[in-house]
Amino acid sequence: MKLFFHFSVIGFSNTYLIGNNDGGEAILVDPGHMDLELLKLIEYNNYYIKYVLLTHRHTSHTKGLKTLSKIYDVEIYANSPHIHDFPVHIVSDDSHLNLAGFDISAFLIPGHSSDSMVFKIGDALFTGDVLMAGRIGSTTTSLSRSLLLRSIREKILPFEENTIIFPGHGTPTTLGIEKIINADLMPHRHGSKHDLKENNPEYS
Amino acid sequence: MFDFIRCSHSGCNEFAVTKHTTCFQHAENPETLQQEVAAKLMEKGIVGSYCLTHGEFSNLDLTESSLYACKFSHGTFRNVDFSDSYIQLCFFEFSTFINCTFNEITSKYSVFAGSEFKECTFAGSDILHSNFSGITADHTVFDDSDLYYTNFSSSKLSHVSFKDCNLKKADFYLSERQEVSFKYSNFEEALFFREN
């Protein structure tokens, strides 16, 4: 398995290219933006994008679909049935896929959005906006935050600590790191605007 | 990307050392293994998808190395010089770095989270999209570095210098800072608190 990062400055999101060592059919996770750099990454490694996995429908993760679909005949896999009017293979909670020769487990983790999916391929976990380095996804209500936290605890934290997390935004991390360091997963640590004076160097 | 296998020792979940069947801790002859890995790293060629966790490295010249998708988690590095190296998607989490030099390195998508840095220097480096969350750093220098989108959240920083750095989207949420300097750096573009 080969994995490549692509950072989109539009939406500041991460796109992941996953393929076999010798090229061929490949998977894109969250094409937030399709540009020449990503196209070169695909073509120079002899890949053909056959499958797209979407962690959720927000535009910073899906906007590249329009350009991508003009270049490749892609099949889209997501939990939401409505992604910019593209036909979608609906992926449900706790389901399994085999795409481009990779066994993929899919989990529905609602909270940041109702269609938030996490995909596991081997030791890699593609978490979208569910879980990122040092934080969980943003939510609009306390109920959705509780739902998100509960789903993370039930469905993600039981995985092995060596599991590598590739989030939709920010840096890669591991589950072992997040269990120890992620303040959002620790109820006793809470940062807010009230920390401004203590935390902002303008005041120190 | 990693093509690591698990250690063959019963009950061990660690990854095996590359081209070996066990992890470093369960190797029959750790010292020989250590020397073998050190020799490979000092060849200064491109090192890809290489794994050795819990390793101990001292007095190594690893300047101008190219490390891709390597895993050196829980390692101990003393007097190791990584200057002018290219480090991409490498994992050094929960490691200890004492008196190590990373001057003018390029680090992309790499993970140093939970590590301890004592008297280390990263001056003049491009450290982009890298994870330093939860680190403890003492007398460490990041001066003249581009730290775009690098994560220092929940870190403990004492006598750490970020002079003349690009801190756009750098994350210092819940970091504890004592004698930390951001002189000439755009700390206004870094994150120190969150609304949600």
Short mmCIF file of C-alpha atoms in Angstrom, two decimals:
data_model
loop_
_atom_site.label_atom_id
_atom_site.label_comp_id
_atom_site.label_asym_id
_atom_site.label_seq_id
_atom_site.Cartn_x
_atom_site.Cartn_y
_atom_site.Cartn_z
CA MET A 1 0.00 0.00 0.00
CA LYS A 2 1.21 3.46 -0.89
CA LEU A 3 -0.29 6.57 0.60
CA PHE A 4 0.20 10.16 -0.53
CA PHE A 5 -0.90 13.41 1.09
CA HIS A 6 -2.28 16.34 -0.78
CA PHE A 7 -3.01 19.59 1.03
CA SER A 8 -5.66 21.87 -0.37
CA VAL A 9 -5.17 25.54 0.44
CA ILE A 10 -8.84 25.94 -0.42
CA GLY A 11 -10.52 24.70 2.74
CA PHE A 12 -7.15 23.77 4.29
CA SER A 13 -8.11 20.12 3.99
CA ASN A 14 -6.19 16.91 3.41
CA THR A 15 -6.78 14.62 0.46
CA TYR A 16 -5.29 11.13 0.55
CA LEU A 17 -4.30 9.05 -2.45
CA ILE A 18 -4.15 5.33 -1.72
CA GLY A 19 -2.90 2.81 -4.23
CA ASN A 20 -0.94 -0.35 -4.69
CA ASN A 21 2.84 -0.33 -4.98
CA ASP A 22 2.78 -0.89 -8.75
CA GLY A 23 0.09 1.61 -9.81
CA GLY A 24 -3.34 0.77 -11.23
CA GLU A 25 -6.73 1.49 -9.71
CA ALA A 26 -6.52 3.80 -6.75
CA ILE A 27 -8.67 5.50 -4.11
CA LEU A 28 -8.96 9.18 -3.26
CA VAL A 29 -10.22 10.13 0.18
CA ASP A 30 -11.92 13.56 0.36
CA PRO A 31 -10.99 15.39 -2.86
CA GLY A 32 -11.46 18.88 -1.43
CA HIS A 33 -9.77 20.45 -4.41
CA MET A 34 -8.51 19.00 -7.66
CA ASP A 35 -5.46 20.80 -8.98
CA LEU A 36 -2.46 20.14 -11.17
CA GLU A 37 -0.33 19.06 -8.21
CA LEU A 38 -2.78 16.32 -7.28
CA LEU A 39 -3.17 15.26 -10.91
CA LYS A 40 0.61 14.90 -11.24
CA LEU A 41 0.72 12.87 -8.04
CA ILE A 42 -1.85 10.49 -9.50
CA GLU A 43 -0.42 10.25 -13.00
CA TYR A 44 3.29 10.10 -12.15
CA ASN A 45 2.57 7.13 -9.91
CA ASN A 46 0.61 5.38 -12.68
CA TYR A 47 -2.69 5.47 -10.86
CA TYR A 48 -6.21 5.68 -12.21
CA ILE A 49 -8.73 7.04 -9.72
CA LYS A 50 -11.53 4.53 -9.70
CA TYR A 51 -12.93 5.08 -6.22
CA VAL A 52 -13.62 8.10 -4.02
CA LEU A 53 -14.32 7.78 -0.30
CA LEU A 54 -16.00 10.78 1.30
CA THR A 55 -15.82 11.20 5.05
CA HIS A 56 -18.72 13.68 4.86
CA ARG A 57 -20.39 16.01 2.43
CA HIS A 58 -18.88 19.39 3.44
CA THR A 59 -17.46 21.26 0.45
CA SER A 60 -13.89 21.40 1.78
CA HIS A 61 -13.89 17.62 1.35
CA THR A 62 -15.92 17.26 -1.84
CA LYS A 63 -15.40 20.31 -4.03
CA GLY A 64 -12.79 18.61 -6.21
CA LEU A 65 -15.31 15.98 -7.34
CA LYS A 66 -16.53 18.03 -10.28
CA THR A 67 -13.09 18.34 -11.89
CA LEU A 68 -12.08 14.86 -10.83
CA SER A 69 -15.11 13.28 -12.49
CA LYS A 70 -14.22 14.97 -15.80
CA ILE A 71 -10.85 13.21 -15.77
CA TYR A 72 -11.68 9.83 -14.24
CA ASP A 73 -14.75 7.64 -14.27
CA VAL A 74 -15.08 7.51 -10.48
CA GLU A 75 -17.40 5.65 -8.15
CA ILE A 76 -18.25 7.65 -5.04
CA TYR A 77 -18.75 6.02 -1.64
CA ALA A 78 -20.33 8.08 1.14
CA ASN A 79 -23.05 7.99 3.75
CA SER A 80 -24.94 10.95 2.29
CA PRO A 81 -27.08 10.29 -0.79
CA HIS A 82 -26.66 13.86 -2.03
CA ILE A 83 -23.16 14.92 -3.04
CA HIS A 84 -23.31 17.68 -5.66
CA ASP A 85 -25.83 15.57 -7.65
CA PHE A 86 -23.30 12.79 -8.26
CA PRO A 87 -24.51 9.20 -7.96
CA VAL A 88 -23.34 7.77 -4.65
CA HIS A 89 -22.85 4.26 -3.33
CA ILE A 90 -24.29 4.60 0.15
CA VAL A 91 -21.99 3.30 2.88
CA SER A 92 -23.69 2.37 6.10
CA ASP A 93 -22.35 2.02 9.63
CA ASP A 94 -20.10 -0.93 10.39
CA SER A 95 -19.91 -2.02 6.76
CA HIS A 96 -17.06 -3.47 4.73
CA LEU A 97 -15.85 -2.66 1.25
CA ASN A 98 -13.21 -4.08 -1.00
CA LEU A 99 -11.95 -1.41 -3.38
CA ALA A 100 -8.77 -1.45 -5.47
CA GLY A 101 -7.72 -4.57 -3.59
CA PHE A 102 -8.00 -2.95 -0.16
CA ASP A 103 -10.26 -4.19 2.61
CA ILE A 104 -12.01 -1.17 4.08
CA SER A 105 -14.10 -0.96 7.22
CA ALA A 106 -16.53 1.94 7.49
CA PHE A 107 -18.05 3.47 10.62
CA LEU A 108 -20.70 6.15 10.96
CA ILE A 109 -19.64 8.70 13.62
CA PRO A 110 -22.27 11.49 13.59
CA GLY A 111 -21.87 14.76 15.44
CA HIS A 112 -19.77 17.06 13.28
CA SER A 113 -22.22 16.19 10.51
CA SER A 114 -24.93 13.57 10.33
CA ASP A 115 -23.10 11.69 7.56
CA SER A 116 -19.59 11.63 9.08
CA MET A 117 -17.82 8.40 8.21
CA VAL A 118 -14.48 7.00 9.35
CA PHE A 119 -12.71 4.54 7.06
CA LYS A 120 -10.14 2.00 8.26
CA ILE A 121 -7.63 0.44 5.88
CA GLY A 122 -5.11 -1.77 7.65
CA ASP A 123 -3.54 0.29 10.44
CA ALA A 124 -4.67 3.58 8.91
CA LEU A 125 -7.80 5.41 9.99
CA PHE A 126 -9.19 8.19 7.80
CA THR A 127 -11.18 10.25 10.25
CA GLY A 128 -12.27 13.31 8.27
CA ASP A 129 -13.53 15.91 10.74
CA VAL A 130 -14.42 13.41 13.44
CA LEU A 131 -11.05 13.21 15.18
CA MET A 132 -7.98 15.33 14.48
CA ALA A 133 -4.65 15.87 16.23
CA GLY A 134 -5.50 17.44 19.59
CA ARG A 135 -9.18 17.98 18.94
CA ILE A 136 -12.47 16.49 17.89
CA GLY A 137 -14.67 17.90 15.13
CA SER A 138 -16.60 21.10 15.63
CA THR A 139 -20.26 20.78 16.52
CA THR A 140 -23.17 23.19 16.58
CA THR A 141 -24.95 21.95 19.71
CA SER A 142 -23.99 20.31 22.98
CA LEU A 143 -26.14 17.33 21.98
CA SER A 144 -24.18 16.76 18.77
CA ARG A 145 -20.92 17.14 20.73
CA SER A 146 -22.08 14.48 23.19
CA LEU A 147 -23.09 12.23 20.31
CA LEU A 148 -19.72 12.71 18.64
CA LEU A 149 -17.78 12.00 21.83
CA ARG A 150 -19.83 8.90 22.57
CA SER A 151 -19.35 7.53 19.07
CA ILE A 152 -15.59 8.19 19.19
CA ARG A 153 -15.32 6.39 22.53
CA GLU A 154 -17.39 3.43 21.38
CA LYS A 155 -16.13 2.99 17.83
CA ILE A 156 -12.65 4.51 17.54
CA LEU A 157 -10.89 4.39 20.90
CA PRO A 158 -11.06 0.57 21.12
CA PHE A 159 -8.72 0.30 18.13
CA GLU A 160 -5.07 -0.44 18.77
CA GLU A 161 -2.89 2.46 19.93
CA ASN A 162 -0.56 2.05 16.95
CA THR A 163 -3.43 2.93 14.62
CA ILE A 164 -2.43 5.92 12.53
CA ILE A 165 -4.97 8.70 12.18
CA PHE A 166 -5.12 10.63 8.92
CA PRO A 167 -7.54 13.48 9.57
CA GLY A 168 -9.37 15.77 7.16
CA HIS A 169 -7.53 18.78 8.54
CA GLY A 170 -4.19 19.16 10.26
CA THR A 171 -1.38 16.78 11.02
CA PRO A 172 -1.34 12.99 11.17
CA THR A 173 -1.36 11.42 14.60
CA THR A 174 -1.92 8.06 16.26
CA LEU A 175 -4.66 6.78 18.47
CA GLY A 176 -2.16 6.30 21.30
CA ILE A 177 -1.25 9.98 21.11
CA GLU A 178 -4.84 11.16 21.07
CA LYS A 179 -5.79 9.01 24.03
CA ILE A 180 -3.16 10.78 26.11
CA ILE A 181 -3.00 14.29 24.66
CA ASN A 182 -6.32 15.18 23.05
CA ALA A 183 -7.90 17.70 25.42
CA ASP A 184 -11.35 17.24 23.90
CA LEU A 185 -11.35 13.61 24.93
CA MET A 186 -10.58 14.54 28.53
CA PRO A 187 -13.58 15.94 30.37
CA HIS A 188 -11.50 17.63 33.06
CA ARG A 189 -9.51 19.75 30.61
CA HIS A 190 -11.48 22.49 28.97
CA GLY A 191 -10.11 25.45 27.06
CA SER A 192 -12.26 28.35 25.96
CA LYS A 193 -12.18 32.03 25.27
CA HIS A 194 -11.72 32.51 29.01
CA ASP A 195 -8.20 31.18 28.58
CA LEU A 196 -7.38 34.12 26.34
CA LYS A 197 -5.41 36.10 28.86
CA GLU A 198 -3.40 33.12 30.02
CA ASN A 199 -2.83 31.69 26.57
CA ASN A 200 -2.24 34.67 24.32
CA PRO A 201 1.33 35.95 24.07
CA GLU A 202 -0.04 39.46 23.56
CA TYR A 203 -0.86 39.45 27.26
CA SER A 204 2.35 37.90 28.52
CA MET B 1 3.53 4.15 3.38
CA PHE B 2 4.24 1.58 6.00
CA ASP B 3 4.33 -2.08 5.15
CA PHE B 4 5.17 -3.09 8.69
CA ILE B 5 4.61 -6.50 10.21
CA ARG B 6 3.94 -7.23 13.86
CA CYS B 7 6.53 -8.58 16.25
CA SER B 8 6.43 -12.37 16.33
CA HIS B 9 6.87 -12.46 20.12
CA SER B 10 3.73 -13.80 21.73
CA GLY B 11 1.46 -11.02 23.01
CA CYS B 12 3.57 -8.18 21.58
CA ASN B 13 1.70 -5.64 19.49
CA GLU B 14 4.72 -3.61 18.43
CA PHE B 15 5.85 -3.50 14.84
CA ALA B 16 8.86 -5.67 14.03
CA VAL B 17 12.10 -4.07 13.01
CA THR B 18 12.25 -3.92 9.22
CA LYS B 19 13.64 -7.16 7.74
CA HIS B 20 13.43 -8.82 11.17
CA THR B 21 10.73 -10.84 12.85
CA THR B 22 10.70 -9.16 16.25
CA CYS B 23 10.61 -5.64 17.62
CA PHE B 24 13.75 -4.13 19.10
CA GLN B 25 12.78 -5.07 22.65
CA HIS B 26 12.38 -8.75 21.73
CA ALA B 27 15.40 -9.03 19.46
CA GLU B 28 17.90 -11.76 20.32
CA ASN B 29 20.78 -9.37 20.00
CA PRO B 30 19.58 -5.77 20.37
CA GLU B 31 23.07 -4.27 20.29
CA THR B 32 23.91 -5.79 16.92
CA LEU B 33 20.53 -4.74 15.60
CA GLN B 34 21.10 -1.23 16.87
CA GLN B 35 24.42 -1.04 15.06
CA GLU B 36 22.86 -2.41 11.89
CA VAL B 37 20.15 0.25 11.90
CA ALA B 38 22.59 3.03 12.73
CA ALA B 39 24.82 1.95 9.85
CA LYS B 40 21.86 1.96 7.45
CA LEU B 41 20.78 5.43 8.54
CA MET B 42 24.31 6.78 8.17
CA GLU B 43 24.47 5.66 4.54
CA LYS B 44 22.56 8.91 3.86
CA GLY B 45 20.52 7.35 1.06
CA ILE B 46 16.76 7.43 0.90
CA VAL B 47 15.31 5.42 3.77
CA GLY B 48 11.69 4.47 3.21
CA SER B 49 9.19 2.50 5.24
CA TYR B 50 11.71 1.60 7.92
CA CYS B 51 10.71 0.69 11.44
CA LEU B 52 12.61 0.53 14.69
CA THR B 53 10.72 1.52 17.82
CA HIS B 54 12.27 1.87 21.31
CA GLY B 55 15.71 2.27 19.71
CA GLU B 56 18.59 4.16 21.29
CA PHE B 57 20.80 6.32 19.11
CA SER B 58 23.83 8.31 20.25
CA ASN B 59 26.41 10.47 18.52
CA LEU B 60 25.15 9.88 15.00
CA ASP B 61 25.68 12.06 11.96
CA LEU B 62 22.40 11.77 10.06
CA THR B 63 22.81 15.03 8.16
CA GLU B 64 21.30 15.18 4.67
CA SER B 65 19.22 12.04 5.29
CA SER B 66 15.96 11.40 3.48
CA LEU B 67 13.46 9.59 5.65
CA TYR B 68 10.06 8.63 4.25
CA ALA B 69 7.30 6.85 6.16
CA CYS B 70 9.63 5.62 8.89
CA LYS B 71 8.68 4.72 12.43
CA PHE B 72 11.12 5.46 15.25
CA SER B 73 8.56 5.84 18.05
CA HIS B 74 9.62 5.66 21.72
CA GLY B 75 13.23 6.17 20.69
CA THR B 76 16.05 7.88 22.55
CA PHE B 77 18.29 10.19 20.53
CA ARG B 78 21.38 11.78 22.09
CA ASN B 79 23.70 14.05 20.15
CA VAL B 80 22.16 13.10 16.83
CA ASP B 81 22.52 15.57 13.98
CA PHE B 82 19.60 15.55 11.49
CA SER B 83 20.59 18.84 9.83
CA ASP B 84 19.60 19.35 6.19
CA SER B 85 17.49 16.19 6.28
CA TYR B 86 14.15 15.61 4.59
CA ILE B 87 11.64 13.91 6.88
CA GLN B 88 8.22 13.04 5.52
CA LEU B 89 5.44 11.07 7.20
CA CYS B 90 7.81 9.78 9.87
CA PHE B 91 6.75 8.90 13.38
CA PHE B 92 8.97 9.81 16.36
CA GLU B 93 6.19 10.01 18.94
CA PHE B 94 6.98 9.57 22.65
CA SER B 95 10.70 9.82 21.99
CA THR B 96 13.46 11.60 23.87
CA PHE B 97 15.80 13.98 22.07
CA ILE B 98 18.77 15.33 24.01
CA ASN B 99 21.15 17.80 22.44
CA CYS B 100 19.98 16.94 18.92
CA THR B 101 20.33 19.22 15.92
CA PHE B 102 17.67 19.62 13.24
CA ASN B 103 18.98 22.74 11.55
CA GLU B 104 17.53 23.49 8.11
CA ILE B 105 15.51 20.31 7.94
CA THR B 106 12.30 19.87 5.99
CA SER B 107 9.65 18.03 7.96
CA LYS B 108 6.27 17.33 6.39
CA TYR B 109 3.39 15.42 7.95
CA SER B 110 5.70 14.00 10.59
CA VAL B 111 4.85 13.21 14.18
CA PHE B 112 6.94 14.10 17.24
CA ALA B 113 3.97 14.23 19.63
CA GLY B 114 4.51 13.40 23.28
CA SER B 115 8.28 13.62 22.90
CA GLU B 116 10.78 15.34 25.14
CA PHE B 117 13.31 17.79 23.72
CA LYS B 118 16.25 19.03 25.76
CA GLU B 119 18.69 21.53 24.29
CA CYS B 120 17.70 20.83 20.71
CA THR B 121 17.72 23.19 17.78
CA PHE B 122 15.49 23.34 14.69
CA ALA B 123 16.80 26.66 13.35
CA GLY B 124 16.10 27.65 9.75
CA SER B 125 13.79 24.70 9.11
CA ASP B 126 10.58 24.12 7.17
CA ILE B 127 8.43 22.17 9.61
CA LEU B 128 5.10 21.98 7.88
CA HIS B 129 1.98 20.14 8.93
CA SER B 130 3.91 18.35 11.67
CA ASN B 131 2.66 17.16 15.01
CA PHE B 132 4.45 18.37 18.16
CA SER B 133 1.38 18.15 20.38
CA GLY B 134 2.04 17.24 24.00
CA ILE B 135 5.80 17.69 23.71
CA THR B 136 7.96 18.86 26.58
CA ALA B 137 10.68 21.16 25.32
CA ASP B 138 13.39 22.78 27.39
CA HIS B 139 16.05 25.16 26.01
CA THR B 140 15.05 24.41 22.45
CA VAL B 141 15.27 26.70 19.44
CA PHE B 142 12.94 26.95 16.41
CA ASP B 143 14.25 30.34 15.19
CA ASP B 144 13.87 31.37 11.52
CA SER B 145 11.59 28.41 10.81
CA ASP B 146 8.40 28.02 8.83
CA LEU B 147 5.98 26.25 11.18
CA TYR B 148 2.88 26.44 8.96
CA TYR B 149 0.03 24.31 10.31
CA THR B 150 2.29 22.66 12.90
CA ASN B 151 0.61 21.55 16.09
CA PHE B 152 2.08 22.39 19.52
CA SER B 153 -1.20 21.97 21.42
CA SER B 154 -0.97 20.75 25.03
CA SER B 155 2.81 21.15 24.95
CA LYS B 156 5.00 22.30 27.82
CA LEU B 157 7.57 24.78 26.56
CA SER B 158 10.28 26.20 28.76
CA HIS B 159 13.00 28.50 27.44
CA VAL B 160 11.93 27.86 23.86
CA SER B 161 12.61 30.36 21.13
CA PHE B 162 10.33 30.91 18.11
CA LYS B 163 12.04 34.08 16.86
CA ASP B 164 11.24 35.23 13.33
CA CYS B 165 9.08 32.19 12.54
CA ASN B 166 6.07 31.80 10.30
CA LEU B 167 3.37 30.71 12.73
CA LYS B 168 0.39 30.84 10.38
CA LYS B 169 -2.11 28.20 11.54
CA ALA B 170 0.39 26.89 14.10
CA ASP B 171 -1.59 25.55 17.06
CA PHE B 172 -0.58 26.39 20.65
CA TYR B 173 -3.95 25.56 22.23
CA LEU B 174 -3.55 24.65 25.92
CA SER B 175 0.22 24.94 25.71
CA GLU B 176 2.10 25.89 28.87
CA ARG B 177 4.80 28.43 28.11
CA GLN B 178 7.56 29.73 30.32
CA GLU B 179 10.25 32.01 28.93
CA VAL B 180 9.03 31.47 25.38
CA SER B 181 9.87 34.09 22.79
CA PHE B 182 7.84 34.82 19.65
CA LYS B 183 9.87 37.92 18.77
CA TYR B 184 9.44 39.04 15.12
CA SER B 185 7.02 36.13 14.52
CA ASN B 186 3.40 36.41 13.36
CA PHE B 187 1.92 34.90 16.52
CA GLU B 188 -1.35 36.71 15.71
CA GLU B 189 -1.91 34.11 12.99
CA ALA B 190 -1.32 31.19 15.35
CA LEU B 191 -4.08 29.57 17.42
CA PHE B 192 -3.95 29.98 21.19
CA PHE B 193 -7.61 29.38 22.03
CA ARG B 194 -10.69 27.87 20.46
CA GLU B 195 -14.26 28.99 20.46
CA ASN B 196 -15.83 25.52 20.33
#
